[in-house]
Amino acid sequence: MKISNIQQVTMAKTLQLFAFLCVTFFVQHTLFAQGEALFKSKCSSCHQIHKNGTGPMLSGARQRWTDAGEGDLITKWVQNNAALRASGASKRAAAVFKEYGGSQMSLFTDLTDDQVNQILDYADAQPKDDPAKAGANGGVQDPNATAVTEEEEGGLGFIWIVLAVFFIVIILSVGGVRRQLKVASTGDESYNQLTYWEELKTIAWKYRGITGIVGLVLTIAVVVVVFKSLYSINIMENYQPSQPIAFPHETHAGINGIDCKYCHNSVAKSKHAGLPSVNVCMNCHKQISGDGKPFAGEVKKIYAAAGWDPSFGPAGGYRNTKGKPLVWNKVHVLPDHVYFNHSQHVVVGGVDCKQCHGDMTKMKETAKVLPIEELNKVEGNIKLTKATLTMGWCIECHGAKEVTIGDGKNGYYDEIHSRLKKNKTLYKQYLANDGKLTANELGGWECAKCHY
Ligand code: HEC
Ligand code: HEC
Ligand code: HEC
Ligand code: HEC
Ligand code: HEC
Ligand code: HEC
């Protein structure tokens, strides 16, 4: 007796259905992932999903525009809200602008219609009371709260579940076929009485060697995944908050060769690198107004912040208004319990900005946290494997970066360095490990050095 045709057809259909479901899930997942990434990098500094913040909550935004009879205009709004408002074509635009006291949303002329839709799809698909998601999207002003991995891990978990179901179906189908074959070959109908579970147990026992190995591999896999996800808690690679002015590093530090320290003037002296005040911009931009160039609008924002009026007097002048300070959003952010010091790294450690921030002289957009793969591509960088800004990243570099001692760059360290130099046995012992003296051997792996 053969497997009946009907059975073959049902099996084929089940497999097809699952293959189809898998493909759909994968496609949906990638589209969502894009929407999610865009939301995080462009919108999350002002918008939350389910709560009004600087801007209105994004879930249901499309519905609100559709209700106003302007569902097709929402993409235009996101791309260039100023133009849409100016055109007077949208009542919703005027209303929401008024509701938010006339505070300006940034322009996103670089986003395509599809990308805007991906963001809005993503926003609408977020369940309201999922605590993990709520945590991830709430309090977005603090990028630490944007636990990207948590969500991505959730997304991955989804794929794993689909795959698991897929394999269970295959196993069950194969079990069914086996059962039919057994009944056919032995003529013993009692096989049909076995439940799947009983049969599975029999098979598992028969192939106990393989079952054991598979079990072991699965256990190890789970342990590894759990450890990896713990190591990458709070990953914020690619984080790029929106900024008040589209300031490109390439134009300044690259093409015009302005030294990093001109603007980040405390980087060699203190813990903080510091950000330039509007006066620093004005040193040059009093002259460079960008008139007739595409970026004239951006320079006007500098003038507004400084209270400068180029048409005041013969050469322009400061109006009495105070202006409003430029508030740059912080891009690289460590949690409060971590101590990080720039001068320690840049001066004493001799680590180049590129190692941690990438080549800013080629950065065409505003700054962002570069993923470790990007940092590894920069020439001269030590290659690391752990995600940027995680504890694993700091630790890994401290174990790899060689330290030159006693070059008199910093009193405190000179003292530590010279003490080490005098302690010849210890020094030799350090060198004996790997032939070099690394940051960890000077205490770079001590919890208290990095944690308050
Ligand atoms: C700098 C802050 C800021 C950023 C960044 C920002 N928005 Fe907004 N957004 C606002 C404000 C403020 C409003 C309220 C309207 C106004 O005042 O112009 C708004 C309104 C909206 C609305 C209308 C909501 C409604 O209920 O009608 C949508 C849709 C929207 N934003 C989408 C986006 C998307 C998508 C992004 C990212 C690509 C984004 N916004 C980025 C500040 C921002
Ligand atoms: C003309 C002034 C200027 C110069 C020169 C300049 N920067 Fe910046 N930098 C800024 C401004 C303004 C910001 C804030 C806007 C942004 O994030 O893009 C910034 C932001 C940054 C950030 C992100 C800060 C954060 O919040 O985490 C890094 C990193 C950075 N700069 C590195 C560099 C390096 C490295 C150089 C030299 C190669 C450099 N900058 C030269 C003005 C400057
Ligand atoms: C060893 C890695 C490393 C090196 C090297 C490094 N930075 Fe940073 N940078 C960081 C970290 C980490 C932060 C986030 C600090 C925080 O949140 O406390 C940061 C933050 C910044 C900021 C934001 C403002 C601030 O002070 O927090 C600027 C601007 C900046 N870096 C510029 C530079 C420049 C310019 C150089 C080179 C002269 C440089 N960095 C070298 C790791 C580094
Ligand atoms: C040392 C001089 C100098 C300083 C300081 C300076 N800029 Fe510039 N900036 C320039 C030059 C030069 C250009 C290029 C002008 C051109 O291409 O015609 C430029 C261009 C720009 C542009 C347009 C760039 C583009 O390619 O779209 C923006 C925006 C800008 N600056 C913002 C700022 C801001 C914000 C600050 C303060 C944080 C600042 N600049 C400080 C010299 C400076
Ligand atoms: C690219 C390599 C690199 C990365 C990444 C890095 N460091 Fe360092 N760190 C060094 C070097 C080099 C020294 C200097 C050691 C010396 O000369 O004594 C150092 C020194 C330190 C010290 C002083 C240690 C002492 O002995 O007093 C602290 C604290 C520190 N780093 C914290 C951090 C933290 C926190 C991070 C992650 C946010 C980090 N570092 C990331 C290379 C790195
Ligand atoms: C070279 C610097 C460095 C050293 C040494 C270090 N840490 Fe950390 N640690 C960090 C940084 C940076 C973070 C924040 C990572 C993040 O936000 O993803 C962190 C985070 C943590 C966290 C919190 C995880 C979280 O969710 O934010 C714990 C707990 C922790 N460290 C414990 C330790 C212990 C225990 C030691 C000593 C064995 C240690 N650390 C040594 C840099 C360091």
CSV table of N, CA and C in Angstrom, one decimal, residues 235-285:
chain,number,residue,atom,x,y,z
A,235,ILE,N,22.1,48.7,23.0
A,235,ILE,CA,22.8,49.1,21.8
A,235,ILE,C,22.2,50.3,21.1
A,236,MET,N,22.9,51.3,20.7
A,236,MET,CA,22.3,52.4,20.0
A,236,MET,C,23.1,52.7,18.8
A,237,GLU,N,23.6,51.7,18.1
A,237,GLU,CA,24.3,51.9,16.8
A,237,GLU,C,23.4,52.6,15.8
A,238,ASN,N,23.9,53.4,15.0
A,238,ASN,CA,23.1,54.1,14.0
A,238,ASN,C,22.2,55.2,14.5
A,239,TYR,N,22.3,55.4,15.8
A,239,TYR,CA,21.4,56.5,16.4
A,239,TYR,C,21.8,57.8,15.8
A,240,GLN,N,20.9,58.5,15.3
A,240,GLN,CA,21.1,59.8,14.7
A,240,GLN,C,19.9,60.7,15.0
A,241,PRO,N,20.0,61.4,16.1
A,241,PRO,CA,18.9,62.3,16.5
A,241,PRO,C,18.8,63.5,15.5
A,242,SER,N,17.6,64.1,15.4
A,242,SER,CA,17.6,65.2,14.5
A,242,SER,C,18.2,66.4,15.2
A,243,GLN,N,18.7,67.3,14.4
A,243,GLN,CA,19.5,68.5,14.9
A,243,GLN,C,18.8,69.8,14.5
A,244,PRO,N,19.0,70.9,15.2
A,244,PRO,CA,18.3,72.1,14.8
A,244,PRO,C,18.8,72.6,13.5
A,245,ILE,N,20.1,72.3,13.1
A,245,ILE,CA,20.6,72.7,11.8
A,245,ILE,C,21.3,71.6,11.1
A,246,ALA,N,21.1,71.4,9.8
A,246,ALA,CA,21.7,70.3,9.1
A,246,ALA,C,23.2,70.6,8.9
A,247,PHE,N,23.9,70.4,10.0
A,247,PHE,CA,25.3,70.7,10.0
A,247,PHE,C,26.2,69.5,9.5
A,248,PRO,N,26.8,69.7,8.3
A,248,PRO,CA,27.6,68.6,7.8
A,248,PRO,C,29.1,68.8,8.3
A,249,HIS,N,29.7,67.7,8.9
A,249,HIS,CA,31.1,67.8,9.2
A,249,HIS,C,32.0,67.8,8.0
A,250,GLU,N,31.5,67.2,6.9
A,250,GLU,CA,32.4,67.1,5.8
A,250,GLU,C,32.8,68.5,5.3
A,251,THR,N,31.8,69.4,5.2
A,251,THR,CA,32.1,70.8,4.7
A,251,THR,C,33.1,71.5,5.6
A,252,HIS,N,33.0,71.3,6.9
A,252,HIS,CA,33.8,72.0,7.8
A,252,HIS,C,35.1,71.4,8.1
A,253,ALA,N,35.1,70.1,8.7
A,253,ALA,CA,36.3,69.5,9.1
A,253,ALA,C,37.0,68.8,7.9
A,254,GLY,N,36.2,68.5,6.9
A,254,GLY,CA,36.8,67.9,5.7
A,254,GLY,C,37.3,68.9,4.7
A,255,ILE,N,36.3,69.4,3.8
A,255,ILE,CA,36.7,70.3,2.7
A,255,ILE,C,37.4,71.5,3.2
A,256,ASN,N,36.9,72.2,4.3
A,256,ASN,CA,37.6,73.4,4.8
A,256,ASN,C,38.6,73.1,5.9
A,257,GLY,N,38.9,71.9,6.2
A,257,GLY,CA,40.0,71.5,7.1
A,257,GLY,C,40.0,72.2,8.4
A,258,ILE,N,38.8,72.5,9.0
A,258,ILE,CA,38.8,73.1,10.3
A,258,ILE,C,39.1,72.0,11.3
A,259,ASP,N,40.0,72.3,12.3
A,259,ASP,CA,40.4,71.4,13.3
A,259,ASP,C,39.3,71.1,14.2
A,260,CYS,N,39.2,69.8,14.6
A,260,CYS,CA,38.1,69.3,15.5
A,260,CYS,C,38.1,70.2,16.8
A,261,LYS,N,39.3,70.6,17.3
A,261,LYS,CA,39.4,71.3,18.6
A,261,LYS,C,38.9,72.7,18.4
A,262,TYR,N,38.8,73.3,17.2
A,262,TYR,CA,38.2,74.6,17.0
A,262,TYR,C,36.8,74.6,17.6
A,263,CYS,N,36.1,73.6,17.3
A,263,CYS,CA,34.7,73.5,17.8
A,263,CYS,C,34.5,72.7,19.0
A,264,HIS,N,35.3,71.6,19.1
A,264,HIS,CA,35.1,70.7,20.3
A,264,HIS,C,36.3,71.1,21.2
A,265,ASN,N,36.4,72.3,21.8
A,265,ASN,CA,37.6,72.8,22.3
A,265,ASN,C,38.1,72.2,23.6
A,266,SER,N,37.2,71.4,24.3
A,266,SER,CA,37.7,70.9,25.6
A,266,SER,C,38.1,69.4,25.5
A,267,VAL,N,38.1,68.9,24.3
A,267,VAL,CA,38.3,67.5,24.1
A,267,VAL,C,39.6,67.0,24.7
A,268,ALA,N,40.7,67.8,24.6
A,268,ALA,CA,42.0,67.4,25.1
A,268,ALA,C,42.2,67.7,26.5
A,269,LYS,N,41.3,68.5,27.1
A,269,LYS,CA,41.5,69.0,28.5
A,269,LYS,C,40.6,68.4,29.5
A,270,SER,N,39.5,67.9,29.1
A,270,SER,CA,38.5,67.5,30.1
A,270,SER,C,37.8,66.2,29.6
A,271,LYS,N,36.9,65.8,30.5
A,271,LYS,CA,36.0,64.7,30.3
A,271,LYS,C,35.2,64.9,29.0
A,272,HIS,N,34.6,66.1,28.9
A,272,HIS,CA,33.7,66.3,27.8
A,272,HIS,C,34.5,66.9,26.6
A,273,ALA,N,34.0,66.6,25.4
A,273,ALA,CA,34.5,67.2,24.2
A,273,ALA,C,33.9,68.6,24.0
A,274,GLY,N,32.7,68.7,24.4
A,274,GLY,CA,32.0,70.0,24.3
A,274,GLY,C,31.5,70.3,22.9
A,275,LEU,N,30.4,71.0,22.8
A,275,LEU,CA,29.9,71.4,21.5
A,275,LEU,C,30.0,72.9,21.3
A,276,PRO,N,30.2,73.4,20.1
A,276,PRO,CA,30.4,74.8,19.9
A,276,PRO,C,29.1,75.6,20.2
A,277,SER,N,29.3,76.8,20.7
A,277,SER,CA,28.1,77.7,20.9
A,277,SER,C,27.9,78.5,19.6
A,278,VAL,N,26.8,79.1,19.5
A,278,VAL,CA,26.5,79.8,18.2
A,278,VAL,C,27.5,80.9,17.9
A,279,ASN,N,28.2,81.4,18.9
A,279,ASN,CA,29.2,82.5,18.6
A,279,ASN,C,30.3,81.9,17.7
A,280,VAL,N,30.6,80.6,18.0
A,280,VAL,CA,31.7,80.0,17.2
A,280,VAL,C,31.3,79.9,15.7
A,281,CYS,N,30.0,79.6,15.5
A,281,CYS,CA,29.5,79.5,14.1
A,281,CYS,C,29.6,80.9,13.5
A,282,MET,N,29.3,81.9,14.3
A,282,MET,CA,29.2,83.3,13.8
A,282,MET,C,30.6,83.8,13.4
A,283,ASN,N,31.7,83.3,14.0
A,283,ASN,CA,33.0,83.7,13.7
A,283,ASN,C,33.2,83.7,12.1
A,284,CYS,N,32.6,82.7,11.5
A,284,CYS,CA,32.7,82.6,10.1
A,284,CYS,C,31.5,83.0,9.3
A,285,HIS,N,30.3,82.6,9.9
A,285,HIS,CA,29.1,82.8,9.2
A,285,HIS,C,28.6,84.2,9.1
